[in-house]
Short mmCIF file of C-alpha atoms in Angstrom, two decimals:
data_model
loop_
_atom_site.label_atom_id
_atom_site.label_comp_id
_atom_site.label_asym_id
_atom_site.label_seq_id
_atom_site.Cartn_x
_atom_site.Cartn_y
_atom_site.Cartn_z
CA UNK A 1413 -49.67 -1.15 -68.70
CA UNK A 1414 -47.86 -1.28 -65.49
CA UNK A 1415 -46.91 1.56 -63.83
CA UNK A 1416 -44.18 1.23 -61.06
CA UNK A 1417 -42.67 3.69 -58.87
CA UNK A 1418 -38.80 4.67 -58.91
CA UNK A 1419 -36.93 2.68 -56.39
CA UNK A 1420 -36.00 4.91 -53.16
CA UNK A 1421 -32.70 4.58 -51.87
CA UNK A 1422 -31.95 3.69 -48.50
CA UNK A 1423 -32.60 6.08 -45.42
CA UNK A 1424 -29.22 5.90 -43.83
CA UNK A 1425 -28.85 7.96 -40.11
CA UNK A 1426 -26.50 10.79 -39.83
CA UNK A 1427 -23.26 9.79 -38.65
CA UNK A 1428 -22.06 12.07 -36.04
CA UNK A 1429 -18.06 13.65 -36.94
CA UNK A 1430 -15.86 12.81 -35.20
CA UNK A 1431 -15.19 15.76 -33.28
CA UNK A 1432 -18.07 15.30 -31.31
CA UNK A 1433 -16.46 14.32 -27.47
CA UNK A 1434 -19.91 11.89 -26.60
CA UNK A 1435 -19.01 9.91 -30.05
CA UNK A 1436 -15.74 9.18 -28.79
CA UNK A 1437 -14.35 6.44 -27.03
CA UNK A 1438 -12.58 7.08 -24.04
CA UNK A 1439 -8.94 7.51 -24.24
CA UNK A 1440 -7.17 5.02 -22.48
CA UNK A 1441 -4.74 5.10 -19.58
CA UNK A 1442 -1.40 3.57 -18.37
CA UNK A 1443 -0.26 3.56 -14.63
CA UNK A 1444 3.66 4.69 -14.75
CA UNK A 1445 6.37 5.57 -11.99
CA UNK A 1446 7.18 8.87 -11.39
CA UNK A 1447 11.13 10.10 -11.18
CA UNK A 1448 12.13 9.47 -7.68
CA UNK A 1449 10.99 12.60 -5.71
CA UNK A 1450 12.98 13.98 -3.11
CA UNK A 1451 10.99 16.04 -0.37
CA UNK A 1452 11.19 19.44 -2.13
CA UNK A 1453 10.08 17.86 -5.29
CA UNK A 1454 6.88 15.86 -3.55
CA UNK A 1455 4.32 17.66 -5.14
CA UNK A 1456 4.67 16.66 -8.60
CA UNK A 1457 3.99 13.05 -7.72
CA UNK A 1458 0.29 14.09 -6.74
CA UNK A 1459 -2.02 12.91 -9.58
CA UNK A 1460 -3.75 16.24 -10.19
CA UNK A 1461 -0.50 17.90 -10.65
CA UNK A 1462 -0.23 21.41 -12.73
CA UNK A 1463 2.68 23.59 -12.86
CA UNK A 1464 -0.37 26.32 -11.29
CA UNK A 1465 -1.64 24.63 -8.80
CA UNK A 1466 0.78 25.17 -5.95
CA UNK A 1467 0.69 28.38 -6.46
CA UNK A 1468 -3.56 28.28 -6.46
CA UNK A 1469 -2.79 25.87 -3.26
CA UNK A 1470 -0.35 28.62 -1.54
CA UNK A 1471 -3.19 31.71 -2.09
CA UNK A 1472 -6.19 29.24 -0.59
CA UNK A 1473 -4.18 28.38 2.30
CA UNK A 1474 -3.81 32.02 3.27
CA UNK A 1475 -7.33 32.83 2.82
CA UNK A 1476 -8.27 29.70 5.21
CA UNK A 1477 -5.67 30.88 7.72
CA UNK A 1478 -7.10 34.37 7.36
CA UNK A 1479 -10.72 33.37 8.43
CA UNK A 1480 -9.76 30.92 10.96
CA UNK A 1481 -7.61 33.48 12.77
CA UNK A 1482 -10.65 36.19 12.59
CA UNK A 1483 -12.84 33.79 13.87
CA UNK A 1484 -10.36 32.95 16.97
CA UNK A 1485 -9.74 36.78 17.42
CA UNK A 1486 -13.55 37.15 17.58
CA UNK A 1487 -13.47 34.12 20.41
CA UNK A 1488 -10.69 35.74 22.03
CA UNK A 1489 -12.46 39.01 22.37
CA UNK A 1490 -15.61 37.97 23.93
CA UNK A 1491 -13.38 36.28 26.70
CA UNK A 1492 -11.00 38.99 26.97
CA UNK A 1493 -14.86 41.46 27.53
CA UNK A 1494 -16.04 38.88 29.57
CA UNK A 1495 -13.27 38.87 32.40
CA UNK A 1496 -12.33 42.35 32.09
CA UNK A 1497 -16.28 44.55 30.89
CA UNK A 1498 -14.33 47.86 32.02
CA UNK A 1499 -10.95 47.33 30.08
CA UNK A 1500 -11.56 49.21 26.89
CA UNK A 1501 -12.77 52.61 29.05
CA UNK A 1502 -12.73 55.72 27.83
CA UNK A 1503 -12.67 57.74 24.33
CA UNK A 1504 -9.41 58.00 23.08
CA UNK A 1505 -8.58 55.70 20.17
CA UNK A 1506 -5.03 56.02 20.93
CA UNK A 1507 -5.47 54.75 24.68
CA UNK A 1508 -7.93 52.11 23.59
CA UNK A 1509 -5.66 51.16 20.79
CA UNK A 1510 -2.24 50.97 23.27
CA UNK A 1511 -4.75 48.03 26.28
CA UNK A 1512 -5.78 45.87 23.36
CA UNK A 1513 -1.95 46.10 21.92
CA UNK A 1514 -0.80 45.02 25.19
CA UNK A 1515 -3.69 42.04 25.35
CA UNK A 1516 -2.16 41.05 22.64
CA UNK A 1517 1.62 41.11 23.05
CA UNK A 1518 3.07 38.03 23.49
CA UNK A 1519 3.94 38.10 27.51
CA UNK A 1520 4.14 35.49 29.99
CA UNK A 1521 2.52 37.18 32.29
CA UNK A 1522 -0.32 37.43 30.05
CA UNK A 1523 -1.45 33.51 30.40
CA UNK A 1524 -4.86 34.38 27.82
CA UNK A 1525 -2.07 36.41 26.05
CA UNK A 1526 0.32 33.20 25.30
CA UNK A 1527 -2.65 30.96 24.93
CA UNK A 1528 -4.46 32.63 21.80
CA UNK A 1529 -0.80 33.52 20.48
CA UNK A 1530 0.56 29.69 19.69
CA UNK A 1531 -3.28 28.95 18.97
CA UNK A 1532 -3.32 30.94 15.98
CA UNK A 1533 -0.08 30.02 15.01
CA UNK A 1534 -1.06 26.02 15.27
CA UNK A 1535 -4.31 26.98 12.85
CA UNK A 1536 -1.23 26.72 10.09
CA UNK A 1537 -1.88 23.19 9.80
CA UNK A 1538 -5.40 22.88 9.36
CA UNK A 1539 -5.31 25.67 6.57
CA UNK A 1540 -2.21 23.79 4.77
CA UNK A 1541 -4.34 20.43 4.61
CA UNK A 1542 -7.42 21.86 3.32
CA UNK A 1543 -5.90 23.67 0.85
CA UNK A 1544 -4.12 20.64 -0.05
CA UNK A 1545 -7.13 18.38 -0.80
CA UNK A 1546 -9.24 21.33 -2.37
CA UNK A 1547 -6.22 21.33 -4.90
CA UNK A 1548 -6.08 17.74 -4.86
CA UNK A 1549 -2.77 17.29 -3.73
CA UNK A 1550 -3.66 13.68 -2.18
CA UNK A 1551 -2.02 12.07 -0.29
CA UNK A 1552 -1.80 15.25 1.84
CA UNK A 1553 0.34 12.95 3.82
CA UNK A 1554 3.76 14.06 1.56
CA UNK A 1555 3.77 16.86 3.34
CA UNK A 1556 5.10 15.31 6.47
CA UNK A 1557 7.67 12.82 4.73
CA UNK A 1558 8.68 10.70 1.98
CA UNK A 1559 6.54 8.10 3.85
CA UNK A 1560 3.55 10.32 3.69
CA UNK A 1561 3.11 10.43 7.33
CA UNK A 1562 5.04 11.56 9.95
CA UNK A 1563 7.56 9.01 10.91
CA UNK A 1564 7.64 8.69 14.50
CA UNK A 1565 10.42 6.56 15.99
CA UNK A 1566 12.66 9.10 13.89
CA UNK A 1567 10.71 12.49 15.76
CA UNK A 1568 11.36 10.65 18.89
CA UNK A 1569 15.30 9.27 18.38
CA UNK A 1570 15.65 13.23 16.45
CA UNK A 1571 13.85 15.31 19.70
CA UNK A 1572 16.49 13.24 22.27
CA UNK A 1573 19.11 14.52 19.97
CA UNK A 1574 17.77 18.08 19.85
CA UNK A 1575 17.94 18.19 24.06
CA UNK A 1576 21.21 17.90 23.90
CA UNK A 1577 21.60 20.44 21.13
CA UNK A 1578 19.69 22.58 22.32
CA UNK A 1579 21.13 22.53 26.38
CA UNK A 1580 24.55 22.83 24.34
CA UNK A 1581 23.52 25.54 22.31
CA UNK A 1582 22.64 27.43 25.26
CA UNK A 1583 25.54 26.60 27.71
CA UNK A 1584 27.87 27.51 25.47
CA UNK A 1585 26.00 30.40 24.46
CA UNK A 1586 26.08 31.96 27.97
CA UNK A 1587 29.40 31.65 28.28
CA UNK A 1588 30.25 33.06 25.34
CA UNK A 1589 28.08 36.12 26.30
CA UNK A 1590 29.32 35.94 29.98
CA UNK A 1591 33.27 36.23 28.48
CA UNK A 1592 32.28 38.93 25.74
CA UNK A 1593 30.34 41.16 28.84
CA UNK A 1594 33.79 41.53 30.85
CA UNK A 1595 34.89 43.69 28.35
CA UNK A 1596 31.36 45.58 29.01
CA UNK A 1597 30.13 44.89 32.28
CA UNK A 1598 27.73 47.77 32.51
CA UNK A 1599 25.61 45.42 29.85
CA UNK A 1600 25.46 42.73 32.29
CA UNK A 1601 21.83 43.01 33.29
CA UNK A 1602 20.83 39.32 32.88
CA UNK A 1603 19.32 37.35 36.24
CA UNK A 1604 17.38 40.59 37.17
CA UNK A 1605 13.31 39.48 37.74
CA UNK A 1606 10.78 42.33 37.17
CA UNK A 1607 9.36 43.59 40.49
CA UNK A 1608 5.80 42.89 39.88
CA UNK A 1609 6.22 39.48 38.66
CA UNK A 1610 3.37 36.82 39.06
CA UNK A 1611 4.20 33.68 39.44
CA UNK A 1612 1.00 32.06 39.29
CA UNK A 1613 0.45 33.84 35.68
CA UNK A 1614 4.13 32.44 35.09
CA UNK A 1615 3.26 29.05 35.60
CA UNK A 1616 -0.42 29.29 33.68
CA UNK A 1617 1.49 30.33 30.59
CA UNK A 1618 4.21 27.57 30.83
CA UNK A 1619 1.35 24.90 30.86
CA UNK A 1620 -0.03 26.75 27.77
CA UNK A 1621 3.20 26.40 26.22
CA UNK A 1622 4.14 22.64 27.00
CA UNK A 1623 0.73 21.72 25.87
CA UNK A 1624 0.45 24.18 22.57
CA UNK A 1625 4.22 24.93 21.77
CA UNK A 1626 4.50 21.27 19.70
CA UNK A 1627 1.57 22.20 17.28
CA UNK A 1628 2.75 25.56 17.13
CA UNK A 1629 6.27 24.55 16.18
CA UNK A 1630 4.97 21.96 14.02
CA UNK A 1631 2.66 24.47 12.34
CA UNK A 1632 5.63 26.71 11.75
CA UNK A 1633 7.46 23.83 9.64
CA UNK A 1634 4.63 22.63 7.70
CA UNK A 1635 4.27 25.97 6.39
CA UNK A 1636 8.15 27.05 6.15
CA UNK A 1637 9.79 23.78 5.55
CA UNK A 1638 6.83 22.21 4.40
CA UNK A 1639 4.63 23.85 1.81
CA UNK A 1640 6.86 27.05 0.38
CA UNK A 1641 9.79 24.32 0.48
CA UNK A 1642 7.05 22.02 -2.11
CA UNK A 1643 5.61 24.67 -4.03
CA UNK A 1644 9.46 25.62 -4.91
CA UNK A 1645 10.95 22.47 -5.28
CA UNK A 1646 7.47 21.98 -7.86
CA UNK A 1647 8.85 24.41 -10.13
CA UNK A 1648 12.68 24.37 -9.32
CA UNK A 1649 14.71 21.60 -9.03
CA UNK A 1650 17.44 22.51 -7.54
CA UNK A 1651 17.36 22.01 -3.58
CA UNK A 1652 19.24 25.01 -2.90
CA UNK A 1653 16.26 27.28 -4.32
CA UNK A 1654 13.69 25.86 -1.58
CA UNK A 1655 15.99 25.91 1.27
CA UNK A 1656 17.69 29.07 1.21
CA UNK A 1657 14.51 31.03 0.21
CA UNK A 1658 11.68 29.39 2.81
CA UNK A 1659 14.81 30.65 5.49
CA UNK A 1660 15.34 33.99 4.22
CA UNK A 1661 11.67 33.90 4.81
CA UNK A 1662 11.24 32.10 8.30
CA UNK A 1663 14.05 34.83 9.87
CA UNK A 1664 11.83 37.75 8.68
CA UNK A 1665 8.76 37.07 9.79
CA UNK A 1666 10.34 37.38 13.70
CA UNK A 1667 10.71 41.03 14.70
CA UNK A 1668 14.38 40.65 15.98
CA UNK A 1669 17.55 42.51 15.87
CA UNK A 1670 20.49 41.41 13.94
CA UNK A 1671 21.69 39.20 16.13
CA UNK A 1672 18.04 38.03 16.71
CA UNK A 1673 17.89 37.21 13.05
CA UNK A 1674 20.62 35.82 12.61
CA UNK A 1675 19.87 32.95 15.06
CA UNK A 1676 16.19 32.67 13.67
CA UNK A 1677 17.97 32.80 10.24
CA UNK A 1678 20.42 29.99 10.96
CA UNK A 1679 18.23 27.36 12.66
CA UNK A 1680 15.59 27.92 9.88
CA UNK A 1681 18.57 27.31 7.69
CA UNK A 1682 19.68 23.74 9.26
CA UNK A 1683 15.78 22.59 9.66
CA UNK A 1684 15.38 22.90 5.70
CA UNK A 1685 18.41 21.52 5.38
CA UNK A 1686 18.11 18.34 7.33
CA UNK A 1687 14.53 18.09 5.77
CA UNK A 1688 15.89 17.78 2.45
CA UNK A 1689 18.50 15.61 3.54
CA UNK A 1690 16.42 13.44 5.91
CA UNK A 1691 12.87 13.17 3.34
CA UNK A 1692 10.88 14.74 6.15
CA UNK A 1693 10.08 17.40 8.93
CA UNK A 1694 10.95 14.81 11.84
CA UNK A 1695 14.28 16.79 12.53
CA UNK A 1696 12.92 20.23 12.11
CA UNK A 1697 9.75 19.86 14.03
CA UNK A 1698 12.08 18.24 16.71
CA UNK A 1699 14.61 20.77 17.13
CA UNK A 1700 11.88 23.61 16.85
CA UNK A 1701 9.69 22.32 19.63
CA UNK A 1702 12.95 22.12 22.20
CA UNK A 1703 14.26 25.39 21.48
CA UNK A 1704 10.31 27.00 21.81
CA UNK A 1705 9.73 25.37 24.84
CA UNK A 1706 13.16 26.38 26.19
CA UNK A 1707 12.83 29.85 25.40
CA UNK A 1708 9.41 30.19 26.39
CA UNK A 1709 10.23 28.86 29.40
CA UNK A 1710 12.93 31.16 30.33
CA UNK A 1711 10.47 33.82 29.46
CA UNK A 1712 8.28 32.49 31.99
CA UNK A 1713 10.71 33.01 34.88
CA UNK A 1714 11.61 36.51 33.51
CA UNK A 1715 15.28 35.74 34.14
CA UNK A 1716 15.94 37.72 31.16
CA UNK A 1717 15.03 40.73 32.61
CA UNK A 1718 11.48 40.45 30.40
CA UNK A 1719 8.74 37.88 30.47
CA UNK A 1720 7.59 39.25 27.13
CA UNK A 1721 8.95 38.99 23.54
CA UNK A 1722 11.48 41.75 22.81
CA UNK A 1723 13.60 42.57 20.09
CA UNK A 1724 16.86 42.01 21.78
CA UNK A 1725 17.35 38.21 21.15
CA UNK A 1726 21.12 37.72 22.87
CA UNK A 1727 24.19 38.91 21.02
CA UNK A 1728 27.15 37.23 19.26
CA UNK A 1729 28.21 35.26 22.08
CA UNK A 1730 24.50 33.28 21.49
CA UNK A 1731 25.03 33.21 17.84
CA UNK A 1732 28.19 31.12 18.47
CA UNK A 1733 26.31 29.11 21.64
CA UNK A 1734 23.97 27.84 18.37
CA UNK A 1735 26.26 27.24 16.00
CA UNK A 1736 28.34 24.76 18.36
CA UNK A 1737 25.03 23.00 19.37
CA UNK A 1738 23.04 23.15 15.86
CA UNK A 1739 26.53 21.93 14.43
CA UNK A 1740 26.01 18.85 16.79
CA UNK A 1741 22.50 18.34 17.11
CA UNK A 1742 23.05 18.28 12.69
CA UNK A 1743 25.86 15.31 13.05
CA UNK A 1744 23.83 13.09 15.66
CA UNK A 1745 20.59 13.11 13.07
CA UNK A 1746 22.65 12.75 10.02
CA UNK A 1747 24.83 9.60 11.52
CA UNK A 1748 21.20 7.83 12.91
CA UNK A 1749 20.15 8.23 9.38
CA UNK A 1750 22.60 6.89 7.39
CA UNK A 1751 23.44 4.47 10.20
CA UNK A 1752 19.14 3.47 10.00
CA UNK A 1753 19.15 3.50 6.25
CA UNK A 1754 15.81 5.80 5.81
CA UNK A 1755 14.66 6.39 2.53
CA UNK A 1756 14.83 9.87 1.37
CA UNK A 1757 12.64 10.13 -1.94
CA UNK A 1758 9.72 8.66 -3.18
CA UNK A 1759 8.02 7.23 -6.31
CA UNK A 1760 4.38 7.56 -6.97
CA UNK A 1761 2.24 5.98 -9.69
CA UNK A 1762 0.35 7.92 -11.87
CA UNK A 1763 -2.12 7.48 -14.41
CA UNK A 1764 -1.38 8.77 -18.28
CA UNK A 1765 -3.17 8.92 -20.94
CA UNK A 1766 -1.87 6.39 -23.64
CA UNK A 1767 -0.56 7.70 -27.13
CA UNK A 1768 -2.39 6.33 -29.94
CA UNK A 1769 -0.64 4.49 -32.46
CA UNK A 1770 -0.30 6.00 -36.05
CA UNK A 1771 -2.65 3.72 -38.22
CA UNK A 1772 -0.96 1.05 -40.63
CA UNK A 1773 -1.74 1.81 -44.36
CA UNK A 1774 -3.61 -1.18 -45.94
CA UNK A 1775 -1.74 -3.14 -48.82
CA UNK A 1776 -4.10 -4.87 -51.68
CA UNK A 1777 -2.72 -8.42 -52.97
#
């Protein structure tokens, strides 16, 4: 008699299900063309786009800008101890409060004063950039231009154009103010120097400002016309929406009166403009850094009757002064443009993930 054992079946290894993401094949992707992207809209070309990430990219740039300017205040402390051990004297907060307000006020005859003023300003860019690639937001080029980089026969041909702007602007300006003052000559105080003015300090504080006034000016945009003008046109496409607001906000961060504000208001207004229309900050930077320099400048020699920042920013006669010359300083960049044939929008290639196709039902014969 034979005895045999039942047959076993075959051992067969768990198959994983499906669901499990290391059993799966990579998806695959397609490189496509974005929409052309007009400057506002430059943002959602960046691979790593999400309708949250501007606003992520916004909040990290502050908190950069925030530690770099302690740090420089820190810096600009120790100097201001070094020269001056006896300044802070004495045991009133008040008092001691009042000599480090007036280190920092924004005076001409402050050189140190000037110098760690357009410094902090120009740690804008920096902050913007970081934030930028920490977000992923490459190239961090866009947010210069269309071209992803700053485009710099246009900054030159736009800056000639904004000299002349700006010397019309201000001709024009003063006369305006000179007629509108014979109605009211007692307000004719202008051409009047302050009696303990330095000019040594005055011409320390003018080098600081033709050496730091183009990266503070430039800052200024990259932030202003740059990223609030991106993160909006992200979300919004409408131009309107990032050039009207990113003004409304440029004018109020001066401390100005109305007529102050106005002016601010205005020329923030044309720079976002032409940076839309133009795909780039060439034109705003340009006419930015003239009209700094200018008015710093004028500060210096305390013509004005101040050689520090005040509130009083010139009157309605100045308002019209830079309407005539922003009208014209507009025309000459629009006509090079069109006449040059700049792009002004961009296409990016992106990577997407490719649909899979619905599966074919078999047929038996």
């Amino acid at each position: 008699m034979t005895s045999s054992t039942p047959e076993q079946p075959e051992s067969s290894a768990p198959q994983p299900p499906p669901t499990w993401a290391w059993a799966n094949q990579p998806q695959p992707t397609q490189t496509v063309e974005t929409e052309p992207l007009e400057y506002h809209r430059l943002l959602r070309g960046a691979q790593s786009y999400k309708w949250w990430k501007p606003l992520l990219m916004v909040l990290i740039a502050g908190a950069i800008y925030i530690v770099f300017s302690v740090i420089i205040s820190v810096i600009w402390m120790g100097i201001v101890f070094a020269g001056n051990p006896d300044l802070f004297t004495g045991s009133d907060p008040g008092a001691i409060s009042k000599q480090l307000l007036d280190q920092l006020t924004l005076d001409t005859q402050n050189p140190l004063a000037v110098l760690m003023n357009l410094a902090t300003i120009a740690l804008m860019i920096p902050s913007v950039i970081l934030a930028m690639l920490i977000m992923g937001m490459r190239p961090v080029g866009r947010i210069w231009s269309v071209a992803t980089r700053i485009r710099w026969g246009m900054l030159g041909r736009f800056t000639g154009f904004a000299v002349l702007g700006v010397v019309v602007m201000n001709v024009t300006g003063v006369l305006f103010e000179v007629l509108f003052s014979l109605a009211e000559p007692a307000q004719s105080a202008m051409l009047s120097v302050p009696k303990d003015f330095d000019p040594n300090a005055a011409l320390l504080s003018f080098a600081f400002v033709l050496l730091l006034v183009p990266i503070q000016a430039t800052a200024e945009e990259v932030v202003f016309r740059g990223l609030f003008m991106q993160v909006l046109g992200a979300w919004l496409k409408n131009p309107w929406f990032a050039i009207l607001l990113p003004s409304l906000a440029f004018a109020l961060a001066h401390i100005y009166d109305i007529w102050g504000l106005a002016a601010v208001g205005l020329m923030g207004l044309v720079a976002a403009w032409l940076t839309w229309r133009t795909g780039g900050l060439e034109a705003a930077i340009a006419i930015h850094i003239i009209n700094n320099i200018f008015a710093f400048g004028v500060m210096s020699t305390g013509l004005g009757g101040s050689t520090a920042q005040t509130e009083s920013a010139g009157g309605p006669g100045s308002l019209i002064g830079e309407v005539i010359g922003l009208s014209l300083f507009t025309w000459l960049v629009v006509r090079s443009f069109k006449k040059r044939g700049y792009g002004r929008s961009r296409i990016d290639l992106i990577r997407v993930p490719i649909a899979p196709q619905s599966a074919q039902p078999l047929t038996g014969q």
